[in-house]
CSV table of C-alpha atoms in Angstrom, one decimal:
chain,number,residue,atom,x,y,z
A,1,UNK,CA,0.0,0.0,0.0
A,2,UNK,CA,0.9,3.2,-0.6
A,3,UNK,CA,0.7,6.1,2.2
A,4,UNK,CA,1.7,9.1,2.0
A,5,UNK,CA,2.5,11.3,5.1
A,6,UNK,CA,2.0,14.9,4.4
A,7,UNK,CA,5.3,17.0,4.9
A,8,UNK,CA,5.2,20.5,6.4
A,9,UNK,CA,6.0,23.0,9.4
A,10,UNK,CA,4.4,21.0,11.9
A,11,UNK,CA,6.2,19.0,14.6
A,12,UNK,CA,6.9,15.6,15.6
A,13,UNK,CA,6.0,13.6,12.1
A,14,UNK,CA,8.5,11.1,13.1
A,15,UNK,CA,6.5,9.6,15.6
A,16,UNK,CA,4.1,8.8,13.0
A,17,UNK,CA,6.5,7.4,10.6
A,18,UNK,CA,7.9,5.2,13.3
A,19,UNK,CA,4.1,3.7,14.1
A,20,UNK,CA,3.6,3.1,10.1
A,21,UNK,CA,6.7,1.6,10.2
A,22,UNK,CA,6.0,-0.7,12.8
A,23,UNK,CA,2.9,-2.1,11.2
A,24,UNK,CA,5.1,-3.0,8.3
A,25,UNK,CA,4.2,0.1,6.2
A,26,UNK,CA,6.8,2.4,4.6
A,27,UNK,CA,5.5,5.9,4.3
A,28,UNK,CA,6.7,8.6,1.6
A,29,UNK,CA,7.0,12.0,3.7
A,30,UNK,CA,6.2,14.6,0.8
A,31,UNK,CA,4.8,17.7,0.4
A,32,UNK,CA,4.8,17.1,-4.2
A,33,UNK,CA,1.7,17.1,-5.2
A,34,UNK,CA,1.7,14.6,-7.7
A,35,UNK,CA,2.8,12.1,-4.5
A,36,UNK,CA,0.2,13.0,-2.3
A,37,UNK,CA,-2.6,12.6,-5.3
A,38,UNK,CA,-1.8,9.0,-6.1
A,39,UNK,CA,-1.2,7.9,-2.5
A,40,UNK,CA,-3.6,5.1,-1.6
A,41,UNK,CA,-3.8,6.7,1.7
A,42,UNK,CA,-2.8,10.1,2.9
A,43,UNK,CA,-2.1,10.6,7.1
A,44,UNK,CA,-2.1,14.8,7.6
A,45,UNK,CA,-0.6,14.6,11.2
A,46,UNK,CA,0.5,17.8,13.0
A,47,UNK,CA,1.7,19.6,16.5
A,48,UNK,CA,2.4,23.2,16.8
A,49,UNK,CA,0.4,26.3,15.5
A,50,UNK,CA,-2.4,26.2,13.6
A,51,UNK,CA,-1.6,29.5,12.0
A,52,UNK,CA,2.0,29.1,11.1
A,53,UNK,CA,1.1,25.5,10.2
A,54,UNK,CA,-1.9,27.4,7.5
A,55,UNK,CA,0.6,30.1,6.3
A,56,UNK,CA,3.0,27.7,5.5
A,57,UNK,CA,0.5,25.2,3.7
A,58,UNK,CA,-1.0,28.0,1.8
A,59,UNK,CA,2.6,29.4,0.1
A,60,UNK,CA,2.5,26.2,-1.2
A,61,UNK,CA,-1.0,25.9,-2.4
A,62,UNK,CA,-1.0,22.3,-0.3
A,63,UNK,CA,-4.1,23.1,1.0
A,64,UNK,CA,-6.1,23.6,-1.9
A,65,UNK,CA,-4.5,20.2,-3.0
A,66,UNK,CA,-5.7,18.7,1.1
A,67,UNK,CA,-9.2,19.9,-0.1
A,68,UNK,CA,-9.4,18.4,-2.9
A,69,UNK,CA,-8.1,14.7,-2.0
A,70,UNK,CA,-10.5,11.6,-2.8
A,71,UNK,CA,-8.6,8.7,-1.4
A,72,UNK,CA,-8.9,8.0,2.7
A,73,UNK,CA,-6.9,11.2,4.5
A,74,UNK,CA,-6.1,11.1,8.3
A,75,UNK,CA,-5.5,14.3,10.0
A,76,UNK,CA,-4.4,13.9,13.7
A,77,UNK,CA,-4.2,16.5,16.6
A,78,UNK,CA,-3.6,19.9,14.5
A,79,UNK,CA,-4.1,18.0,11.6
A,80,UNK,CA,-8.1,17.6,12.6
A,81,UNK,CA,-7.9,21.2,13.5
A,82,UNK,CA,-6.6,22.3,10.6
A,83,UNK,CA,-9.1,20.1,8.7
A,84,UNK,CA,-12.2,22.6,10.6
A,85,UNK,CA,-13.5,26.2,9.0
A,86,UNK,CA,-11.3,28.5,11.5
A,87,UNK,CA,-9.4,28.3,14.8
A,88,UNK,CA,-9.4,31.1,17.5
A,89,UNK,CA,-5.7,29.9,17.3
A,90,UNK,CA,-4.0,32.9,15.8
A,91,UNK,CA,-7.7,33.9,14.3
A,92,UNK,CA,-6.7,31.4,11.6
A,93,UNK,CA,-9.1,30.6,8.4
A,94,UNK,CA,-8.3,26.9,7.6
A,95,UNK,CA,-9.0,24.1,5.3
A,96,UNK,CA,-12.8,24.1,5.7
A,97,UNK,CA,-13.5,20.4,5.2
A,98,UNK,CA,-15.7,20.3,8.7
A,99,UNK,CA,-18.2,23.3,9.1
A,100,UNK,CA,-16.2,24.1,12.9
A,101,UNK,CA,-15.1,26.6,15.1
A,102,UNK,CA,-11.6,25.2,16.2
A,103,UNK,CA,-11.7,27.1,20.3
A,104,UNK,CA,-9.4,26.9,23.1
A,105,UNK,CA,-10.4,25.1,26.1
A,106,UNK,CA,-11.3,27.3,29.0
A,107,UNK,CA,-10.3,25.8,32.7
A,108,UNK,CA,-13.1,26.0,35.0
A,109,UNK,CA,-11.1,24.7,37.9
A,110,UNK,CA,-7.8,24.4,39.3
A,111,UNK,CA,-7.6,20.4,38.0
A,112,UNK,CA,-8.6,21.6,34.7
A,113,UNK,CA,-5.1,22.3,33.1
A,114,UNK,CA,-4.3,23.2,30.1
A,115,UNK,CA,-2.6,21.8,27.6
A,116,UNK,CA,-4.8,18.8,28.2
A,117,UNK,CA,-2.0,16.2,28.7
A,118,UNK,CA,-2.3,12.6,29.1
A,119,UNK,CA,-4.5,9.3,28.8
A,120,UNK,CA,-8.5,9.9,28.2
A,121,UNK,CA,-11.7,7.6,27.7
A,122,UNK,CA,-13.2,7.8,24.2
A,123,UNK,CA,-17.0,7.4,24.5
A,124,UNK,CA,-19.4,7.6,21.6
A,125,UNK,CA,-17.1,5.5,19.0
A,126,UNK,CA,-19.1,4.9,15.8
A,127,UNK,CA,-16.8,4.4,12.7
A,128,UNK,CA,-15.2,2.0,11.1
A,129,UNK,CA,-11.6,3.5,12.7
A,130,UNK,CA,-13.0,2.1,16.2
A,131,UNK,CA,-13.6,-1.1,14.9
A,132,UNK,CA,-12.6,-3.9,17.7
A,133,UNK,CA,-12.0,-1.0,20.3
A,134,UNK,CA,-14.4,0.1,22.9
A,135,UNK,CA,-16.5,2.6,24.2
A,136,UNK,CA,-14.2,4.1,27.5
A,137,UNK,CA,-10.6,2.7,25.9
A,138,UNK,CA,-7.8,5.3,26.3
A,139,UNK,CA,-5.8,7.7,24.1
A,140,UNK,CA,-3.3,9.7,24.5
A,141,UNK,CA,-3.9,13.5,24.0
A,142,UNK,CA,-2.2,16.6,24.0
A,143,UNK,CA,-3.7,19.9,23.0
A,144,UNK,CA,-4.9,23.3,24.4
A,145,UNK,CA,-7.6,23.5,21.6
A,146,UNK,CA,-10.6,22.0,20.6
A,147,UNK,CA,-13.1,20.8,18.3
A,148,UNK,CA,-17.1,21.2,19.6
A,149,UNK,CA,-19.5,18.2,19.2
A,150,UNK,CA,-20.7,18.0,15.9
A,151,UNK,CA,-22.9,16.0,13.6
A,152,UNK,CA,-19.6,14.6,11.9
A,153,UNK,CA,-18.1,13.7,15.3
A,154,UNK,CA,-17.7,10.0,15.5
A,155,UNK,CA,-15.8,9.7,19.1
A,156,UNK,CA,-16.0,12.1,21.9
A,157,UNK,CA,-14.0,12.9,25.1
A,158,UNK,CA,-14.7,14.8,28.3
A,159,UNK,CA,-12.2,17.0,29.3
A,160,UNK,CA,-13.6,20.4,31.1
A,161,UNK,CA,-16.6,19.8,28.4
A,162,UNK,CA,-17.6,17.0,26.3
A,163,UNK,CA,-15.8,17.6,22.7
A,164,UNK,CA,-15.0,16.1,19.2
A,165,UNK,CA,-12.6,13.4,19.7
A,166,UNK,CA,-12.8,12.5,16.3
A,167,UNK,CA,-14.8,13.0,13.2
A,168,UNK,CA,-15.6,12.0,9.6
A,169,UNK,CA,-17.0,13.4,6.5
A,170,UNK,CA,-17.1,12.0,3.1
A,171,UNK,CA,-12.8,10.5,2.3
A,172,UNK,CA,-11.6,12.7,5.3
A,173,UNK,CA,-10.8,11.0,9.0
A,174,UNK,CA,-9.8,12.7,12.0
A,175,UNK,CA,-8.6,12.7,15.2
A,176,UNK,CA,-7.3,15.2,18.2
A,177,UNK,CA,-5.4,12.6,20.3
A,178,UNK,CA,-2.3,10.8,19.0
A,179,UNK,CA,-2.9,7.0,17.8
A,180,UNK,CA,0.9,6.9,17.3
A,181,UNK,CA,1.5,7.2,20.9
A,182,UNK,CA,-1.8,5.4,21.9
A,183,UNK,CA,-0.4,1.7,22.6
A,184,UNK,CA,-2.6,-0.7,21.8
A,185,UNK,CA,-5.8,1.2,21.0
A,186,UNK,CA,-3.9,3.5,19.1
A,187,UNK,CA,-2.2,0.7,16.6
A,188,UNK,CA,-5.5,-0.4,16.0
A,189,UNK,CA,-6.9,2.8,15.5
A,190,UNK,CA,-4.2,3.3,12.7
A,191,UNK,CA,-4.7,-0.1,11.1
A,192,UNK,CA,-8.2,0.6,10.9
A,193,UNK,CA,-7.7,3.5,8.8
A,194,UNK,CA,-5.1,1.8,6.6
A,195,UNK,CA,-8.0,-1.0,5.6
A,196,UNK,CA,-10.5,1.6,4.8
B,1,UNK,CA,-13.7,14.1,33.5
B,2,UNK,CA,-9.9,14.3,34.7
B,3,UNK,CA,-7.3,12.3,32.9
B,4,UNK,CA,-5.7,9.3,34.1
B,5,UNK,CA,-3.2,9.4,37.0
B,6,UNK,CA,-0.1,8.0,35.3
B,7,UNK,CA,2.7,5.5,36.1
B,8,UNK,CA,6.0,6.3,34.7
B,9,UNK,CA,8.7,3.8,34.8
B,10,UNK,CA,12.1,5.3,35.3
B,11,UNK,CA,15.1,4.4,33.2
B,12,UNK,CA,18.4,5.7,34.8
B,13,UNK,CA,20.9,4.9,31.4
B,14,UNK,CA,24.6,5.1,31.8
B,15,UNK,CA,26.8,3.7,28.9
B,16,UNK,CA,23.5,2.5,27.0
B,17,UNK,CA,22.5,0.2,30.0
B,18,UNK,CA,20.2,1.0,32.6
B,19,UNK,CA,20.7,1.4,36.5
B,20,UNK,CA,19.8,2.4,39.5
B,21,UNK,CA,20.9,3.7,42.7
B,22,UNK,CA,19.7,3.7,45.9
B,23,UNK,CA,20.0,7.2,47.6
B,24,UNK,CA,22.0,8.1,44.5
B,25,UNK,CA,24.6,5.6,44.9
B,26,UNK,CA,25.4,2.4,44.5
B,27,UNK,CA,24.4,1.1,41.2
B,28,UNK,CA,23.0,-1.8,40.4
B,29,UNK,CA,22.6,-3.0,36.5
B,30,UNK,CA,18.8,-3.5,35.2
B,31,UNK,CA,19.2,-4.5,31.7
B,32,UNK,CA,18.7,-3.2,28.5
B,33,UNK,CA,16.6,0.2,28.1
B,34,UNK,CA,14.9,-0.4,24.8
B,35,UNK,CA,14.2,-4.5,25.7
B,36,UNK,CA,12.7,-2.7,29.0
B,37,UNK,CA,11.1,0.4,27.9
B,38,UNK,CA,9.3,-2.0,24.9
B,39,UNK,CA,8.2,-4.4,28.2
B,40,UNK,CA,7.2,-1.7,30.1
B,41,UNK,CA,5.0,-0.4,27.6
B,42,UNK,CA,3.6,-3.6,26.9
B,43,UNK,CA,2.3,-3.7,30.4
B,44,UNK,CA,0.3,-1.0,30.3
B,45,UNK,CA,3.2,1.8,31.8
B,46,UNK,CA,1.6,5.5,30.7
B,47,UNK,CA,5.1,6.8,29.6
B,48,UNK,CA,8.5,6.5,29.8
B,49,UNK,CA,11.2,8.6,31.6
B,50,UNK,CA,15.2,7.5,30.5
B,51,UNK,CA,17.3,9.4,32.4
B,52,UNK,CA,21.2,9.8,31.1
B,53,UNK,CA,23.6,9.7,34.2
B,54,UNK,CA,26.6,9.7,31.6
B,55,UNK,CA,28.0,12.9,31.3
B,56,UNK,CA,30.5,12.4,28.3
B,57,UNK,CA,30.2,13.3,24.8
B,58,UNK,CA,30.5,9.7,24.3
B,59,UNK,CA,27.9,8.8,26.5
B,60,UNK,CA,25.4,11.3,25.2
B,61,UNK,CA,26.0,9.9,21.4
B,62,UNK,CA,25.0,6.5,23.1
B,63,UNK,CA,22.0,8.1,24.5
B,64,UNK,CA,20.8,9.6,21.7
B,65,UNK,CA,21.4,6.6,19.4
B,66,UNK,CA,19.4,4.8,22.6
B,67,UNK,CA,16.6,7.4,22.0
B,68,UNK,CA,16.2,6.7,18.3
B,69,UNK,CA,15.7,3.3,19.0
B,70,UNK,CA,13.5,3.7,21.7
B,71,UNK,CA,11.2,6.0,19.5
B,72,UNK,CA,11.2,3.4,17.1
B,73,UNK,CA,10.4,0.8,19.1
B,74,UNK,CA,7.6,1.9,21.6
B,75,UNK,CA,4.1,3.6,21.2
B,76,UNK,CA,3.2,5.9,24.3
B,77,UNK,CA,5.0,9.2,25.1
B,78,UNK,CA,8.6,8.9,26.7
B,79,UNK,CA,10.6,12.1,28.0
B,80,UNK,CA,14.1,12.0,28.3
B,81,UNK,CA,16.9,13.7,30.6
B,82,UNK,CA,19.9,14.1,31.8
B,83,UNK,CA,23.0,16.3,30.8
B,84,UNK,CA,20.5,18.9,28.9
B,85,UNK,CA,22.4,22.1,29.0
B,86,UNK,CA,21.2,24.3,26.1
B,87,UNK,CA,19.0,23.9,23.2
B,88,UNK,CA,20.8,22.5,20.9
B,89,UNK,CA,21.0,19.4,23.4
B,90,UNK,CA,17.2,19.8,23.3
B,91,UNK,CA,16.8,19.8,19.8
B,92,UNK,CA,19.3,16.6,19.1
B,93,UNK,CA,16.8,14.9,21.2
B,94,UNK,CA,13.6,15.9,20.3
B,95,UNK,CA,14.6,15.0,16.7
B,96,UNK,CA,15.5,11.6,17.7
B,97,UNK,CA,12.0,11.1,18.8
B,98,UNK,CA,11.5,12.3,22.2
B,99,UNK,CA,8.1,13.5,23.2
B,100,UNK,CA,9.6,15.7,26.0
B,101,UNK,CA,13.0,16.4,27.9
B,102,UNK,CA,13.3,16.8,31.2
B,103,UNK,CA,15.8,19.9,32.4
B,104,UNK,CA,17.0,20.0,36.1
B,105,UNK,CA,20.9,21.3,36.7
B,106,UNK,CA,21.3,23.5,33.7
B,107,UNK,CA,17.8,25.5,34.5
B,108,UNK,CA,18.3,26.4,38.1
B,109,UNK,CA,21.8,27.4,36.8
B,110,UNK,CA,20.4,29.5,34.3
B,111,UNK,CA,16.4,29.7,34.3
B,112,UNK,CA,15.9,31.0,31.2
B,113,UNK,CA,16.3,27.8,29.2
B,114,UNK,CA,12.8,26.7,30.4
B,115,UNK,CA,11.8,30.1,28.0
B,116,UNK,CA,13.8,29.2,25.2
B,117,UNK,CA,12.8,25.3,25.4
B,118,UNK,CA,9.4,26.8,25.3
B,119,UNK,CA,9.2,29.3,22.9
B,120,UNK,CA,10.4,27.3,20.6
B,121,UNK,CA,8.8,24.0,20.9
B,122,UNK,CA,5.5,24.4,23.4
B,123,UNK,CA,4.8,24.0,27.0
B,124,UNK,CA,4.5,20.7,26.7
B,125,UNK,CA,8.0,19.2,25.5
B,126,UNK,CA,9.5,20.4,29.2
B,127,UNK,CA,9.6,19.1,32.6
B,128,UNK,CA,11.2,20.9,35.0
B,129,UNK,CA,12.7,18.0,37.2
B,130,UNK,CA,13.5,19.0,40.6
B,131,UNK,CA,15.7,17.0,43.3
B,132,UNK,CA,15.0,18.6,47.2
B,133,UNK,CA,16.0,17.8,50.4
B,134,UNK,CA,14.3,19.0,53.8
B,135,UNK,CA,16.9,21.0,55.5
B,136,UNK,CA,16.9,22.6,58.9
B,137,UNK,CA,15.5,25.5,56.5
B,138,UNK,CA,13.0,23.8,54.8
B,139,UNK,CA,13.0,22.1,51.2
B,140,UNK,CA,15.9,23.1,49.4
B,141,UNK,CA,16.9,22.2,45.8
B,142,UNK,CA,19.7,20.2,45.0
B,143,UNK,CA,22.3,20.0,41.6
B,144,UNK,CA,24.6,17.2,40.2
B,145,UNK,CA,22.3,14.1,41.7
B,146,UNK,CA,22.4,15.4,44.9
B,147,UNK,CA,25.7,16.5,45.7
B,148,UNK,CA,25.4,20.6,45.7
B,149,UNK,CA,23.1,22.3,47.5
B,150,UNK,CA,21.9,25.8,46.0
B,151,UNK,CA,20.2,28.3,47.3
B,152,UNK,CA,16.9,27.9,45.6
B,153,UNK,CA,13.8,26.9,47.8
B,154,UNK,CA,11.5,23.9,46.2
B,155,UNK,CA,8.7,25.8,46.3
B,156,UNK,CA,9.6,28.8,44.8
B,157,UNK,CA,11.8,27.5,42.2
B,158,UNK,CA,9.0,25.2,41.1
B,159,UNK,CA,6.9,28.4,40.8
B,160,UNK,CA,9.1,30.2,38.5
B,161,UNK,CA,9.6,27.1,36.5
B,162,UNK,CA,5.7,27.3,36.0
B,163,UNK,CA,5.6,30.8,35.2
B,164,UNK,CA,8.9,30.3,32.4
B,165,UNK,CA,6.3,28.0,30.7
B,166,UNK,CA,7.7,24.2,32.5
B,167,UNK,CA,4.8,21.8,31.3
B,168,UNK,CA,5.4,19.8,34.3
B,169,UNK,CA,7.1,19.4,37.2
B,170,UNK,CA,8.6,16.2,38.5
B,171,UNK,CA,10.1,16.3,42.2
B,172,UNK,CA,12.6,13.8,43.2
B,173,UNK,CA,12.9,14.3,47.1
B,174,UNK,CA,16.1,12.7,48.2
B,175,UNK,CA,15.3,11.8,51.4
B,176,UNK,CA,12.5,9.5,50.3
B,177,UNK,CA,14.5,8.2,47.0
B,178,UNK,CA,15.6,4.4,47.3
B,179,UNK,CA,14.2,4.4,50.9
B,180,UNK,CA,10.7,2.7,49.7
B,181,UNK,CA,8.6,4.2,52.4
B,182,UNK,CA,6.2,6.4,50.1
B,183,UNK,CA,6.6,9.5,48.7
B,184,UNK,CA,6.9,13.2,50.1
B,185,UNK,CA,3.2,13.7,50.1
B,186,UNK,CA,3.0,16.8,52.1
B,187,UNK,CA,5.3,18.4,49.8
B,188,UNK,CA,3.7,17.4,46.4
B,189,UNK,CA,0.3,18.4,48.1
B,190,UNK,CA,1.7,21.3,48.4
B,191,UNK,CA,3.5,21.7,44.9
B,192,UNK,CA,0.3,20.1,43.0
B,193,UNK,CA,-2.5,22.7,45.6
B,194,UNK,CA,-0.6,25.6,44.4
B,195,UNK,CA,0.4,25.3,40.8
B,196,UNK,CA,-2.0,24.9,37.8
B,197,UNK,CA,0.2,22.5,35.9
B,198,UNK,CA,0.8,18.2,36.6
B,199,UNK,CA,3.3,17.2,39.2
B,200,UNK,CA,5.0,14.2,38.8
B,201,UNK,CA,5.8,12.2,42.3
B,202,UNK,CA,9.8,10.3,42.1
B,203,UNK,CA,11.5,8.9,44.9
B,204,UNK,CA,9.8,6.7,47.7
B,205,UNK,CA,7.9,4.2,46.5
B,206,UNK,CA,8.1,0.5,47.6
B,207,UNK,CA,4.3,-0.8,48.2
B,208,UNK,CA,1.1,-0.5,45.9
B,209,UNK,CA,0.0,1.6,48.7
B,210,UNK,CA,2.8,4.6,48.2
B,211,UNK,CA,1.2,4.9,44.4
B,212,UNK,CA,-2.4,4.7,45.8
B,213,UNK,CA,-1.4,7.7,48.7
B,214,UNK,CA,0.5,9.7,46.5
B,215,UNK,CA,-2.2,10.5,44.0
B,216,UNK,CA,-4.8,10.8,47.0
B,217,UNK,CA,-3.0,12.4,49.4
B,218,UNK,CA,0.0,14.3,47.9
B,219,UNK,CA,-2.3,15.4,45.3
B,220,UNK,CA,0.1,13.9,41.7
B,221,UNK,CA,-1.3,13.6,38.3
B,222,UNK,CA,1.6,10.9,38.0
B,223,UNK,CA,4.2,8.7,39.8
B,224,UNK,CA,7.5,7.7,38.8
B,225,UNK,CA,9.1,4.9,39.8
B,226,UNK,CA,12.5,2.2,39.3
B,227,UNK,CA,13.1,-0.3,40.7
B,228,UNK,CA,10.0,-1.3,42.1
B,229,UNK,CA,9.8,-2.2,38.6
B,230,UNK,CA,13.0,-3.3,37.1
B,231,UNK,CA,13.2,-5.7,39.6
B,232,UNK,CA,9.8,-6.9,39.2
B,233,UNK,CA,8.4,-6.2,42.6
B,234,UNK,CA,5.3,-4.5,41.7
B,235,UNK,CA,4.3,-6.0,38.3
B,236,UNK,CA,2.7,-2.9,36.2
B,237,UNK,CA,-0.8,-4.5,35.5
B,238,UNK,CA,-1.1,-5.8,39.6
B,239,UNK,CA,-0.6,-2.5,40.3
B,240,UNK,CA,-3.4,-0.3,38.1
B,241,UNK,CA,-5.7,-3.1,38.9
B,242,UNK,CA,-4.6,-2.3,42.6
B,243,UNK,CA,-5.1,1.5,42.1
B,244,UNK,CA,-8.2,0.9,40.0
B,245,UNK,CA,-9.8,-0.6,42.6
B,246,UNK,CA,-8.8,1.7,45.4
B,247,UNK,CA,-11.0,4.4,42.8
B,248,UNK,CA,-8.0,5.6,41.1
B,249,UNK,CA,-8.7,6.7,37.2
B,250,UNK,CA,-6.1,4.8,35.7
B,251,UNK,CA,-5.6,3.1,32.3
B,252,UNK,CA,-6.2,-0.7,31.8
């Protein structure tokens, strides 16, 4: 199979070469859009700053080219972000996939830190990416931003407020925690894209 | 909903093989750190922390060749320290696949490297680790694993840490380390009451029962721990089934 990681300003996309890798898959890290278009499956990880992350995929026209995609795409943590309408990160106009408002978590109380860092439940799983896992089976996230519950959420988590864990519309997957650092559930998680 | 307490399994690495002391001294071997930190993982450990005790160039080209192959090899977040001075040091390891590094010596030194580790790459990447020992004066933080006292209270330093941007703080105290007779709850109670980002407990534990009273009663989002582990005295999964049961929110 053929996957195609997307290549750009935005963190840690080892980590996700390294998890492909252990599933016996060997990525192309590209941002040539030729590549990307004739990958079998396209993963659009991220970290960092949604705005420098947008600036940066929009001098090179890659997210036009995102948009546009028809085979199975993946975008994880800022990735999903990015995939939403805007983000009160940086006031940033993004991809536009999702019809969302990307917002930053607001603590309510002292245990309510943020980042949100660490293991959480997913509740609500209804996807073919959750297949063989389990309502309440945890994920590793780590982000100070958020996606609302929507109707193309398909997995949510409770963290100050119930919020989109992951979603899915038409070829486009998403989630805000990090299968590649997951375990278990997370290796599944990414296997289960690769066989959609 | 509040996320998981986590358990961290220490790795203290010297010369690509890891170790660990009791009161910082005497070491004892514990295998290899990629054979344990892939175990570890396996058993249901929340992350990882590999400590490097070497302080040659030599031993830090190990360590990073040790943290390729560690990123490589396991799937949940591992943070890595020891002999971070600046951050270039930072960087070699964060490309190597770290999740985070941990900074203890070289900040109190010179406190601005918490700012510059995150400006650059976020809050989250750094842990401020602390080593303290209760003096005649109160808690008082310590520098080269223990050997030089400075002048810098625990609980102030901690602060400032917070306020430079630290993600985290993890606070070895030295009198509980290698004892086995719980952590220093009253002093994480008061780290984790008064500062709005995760404290990680290190040095003390020995039963089930120090991991259940540290997240109760000293107040940690995590607890890091050796050779309570290496050694195979309290088996991962016995525990979280433990803590799980005492109404901990923990992983299985």
């Amino acid at each position: 199979m053929n996957v195609a990681i997307v290549k750009y300003n935005a963190g840690n996309i080892y980590s996700v070469v390294n998890a492909l890798k252990r599933l016996g898959i060997e990525p192309t890290l590209t941002d040539d859009a030729e590549l990307l278009k004739k990958a079998d499956k396209v993963l659009f990880p991220g970290q960092g700053h949604a705005g420098e992350a947008m600036d940066y995929l929009k001098a090179r026209k890659l997210d036009l080219l995102i948009r546009d995609l028809k085979q199975p795409v993946f975008g994880i943590c800022v990735g999903q972000q990015l995939l939403c309408k805007h983000s009160e990160e940086g006031d940033t106009d993004c991809i536009g996939i999702f019809d969302a408002e990307v917002k930053r978590f607001q603590p309510q109380r002292h245990e309510d830190k943020v980042p949100c860092m660490g293991w959480n439940q997913l509740y609500n799983i209804k996807s073919p990416l959750y297949k063989g896992l389990n309502n309440g089976d945890f994920v590793y996230f780590v982000h100070s931003f958020y996606v609302p519950l929507c109707a193309e959420t398909i997995a949510t988590a409770d963290y100050i407020l119930p919020y989109s864990a992951s979603m899915h519309k038409d070829n486009f997957y998403t989630c805000q925690f990090h299968p590649e650092k997951s375990g278990k559930v997370g290796e599944q998680i990414l296997k289960n894209f690769l066989d959609i | 909903m509040s996320l998981a307490k986590r358990i961290i399994p220490c790795l203290d690495v010297k010369d690509g093989e890891t170790v660990k002391g009791t009161n910082f001294v005497n070491l004892r071997s514990a295998g290899d750190p990629v054979a344990l930190g892939k175990a570890y993982s396996e058993q249901g450990a929340d992350e990882l922390c590999f400590l490097d005790i070497t302080a040659s160039f030599e031993g830090r080209k190990t360590f990073t060749d040790m943290v390729t192959r560690v990123a490589q090899e396991i799937n949940i977040p591992f943070t890595v320290g020891g002999g971070i001075n600046e951050l270039a040091d930072v960087e070699r390891l964060l490309y190597a696949g770290a999740d985070k590094v941990s900074v203890n010596s070289a900040a109190i030194r010179r406190p601005e490297l918490i700012d510059e580790i995150t400006n650059r790459f976020g809050s989250q990447v750094c842990v401020c680790a602390i080593d303290a020992r209760f003096d005649a004066d109160g808690w008082h933080c310590y520098l080269k694993g223990g050997r030089e006292r400075t002048e810098r209270g625990l609980f102030e330093w901690a602060h400032e840490a917070q306020e430079r941007g630290a993600g985290e703080i993890l606070f070895t105290s030295m009198d509980h380390d290698g004892v086995k007779e719980g952590y220093a709850n009253e002093a994480l109670r008061e780290l984790a009451d008064n500062l709005s980002i995760p404290i990680i407990a290190s040095g003390g534990a020995g039963k089930k029962e120090h991991f259940r009273d540290t997240f109760t009663e000293g107040h940690a989002d995590a607890a890091l721990a050796a050779s309570v582990f290496h050694f195979g005295e309290i088996p991962i999964p016995e525990l979280k089934q433990y803590l799980r049961d005492e109404g901990i929110n923990v992983r299985i």
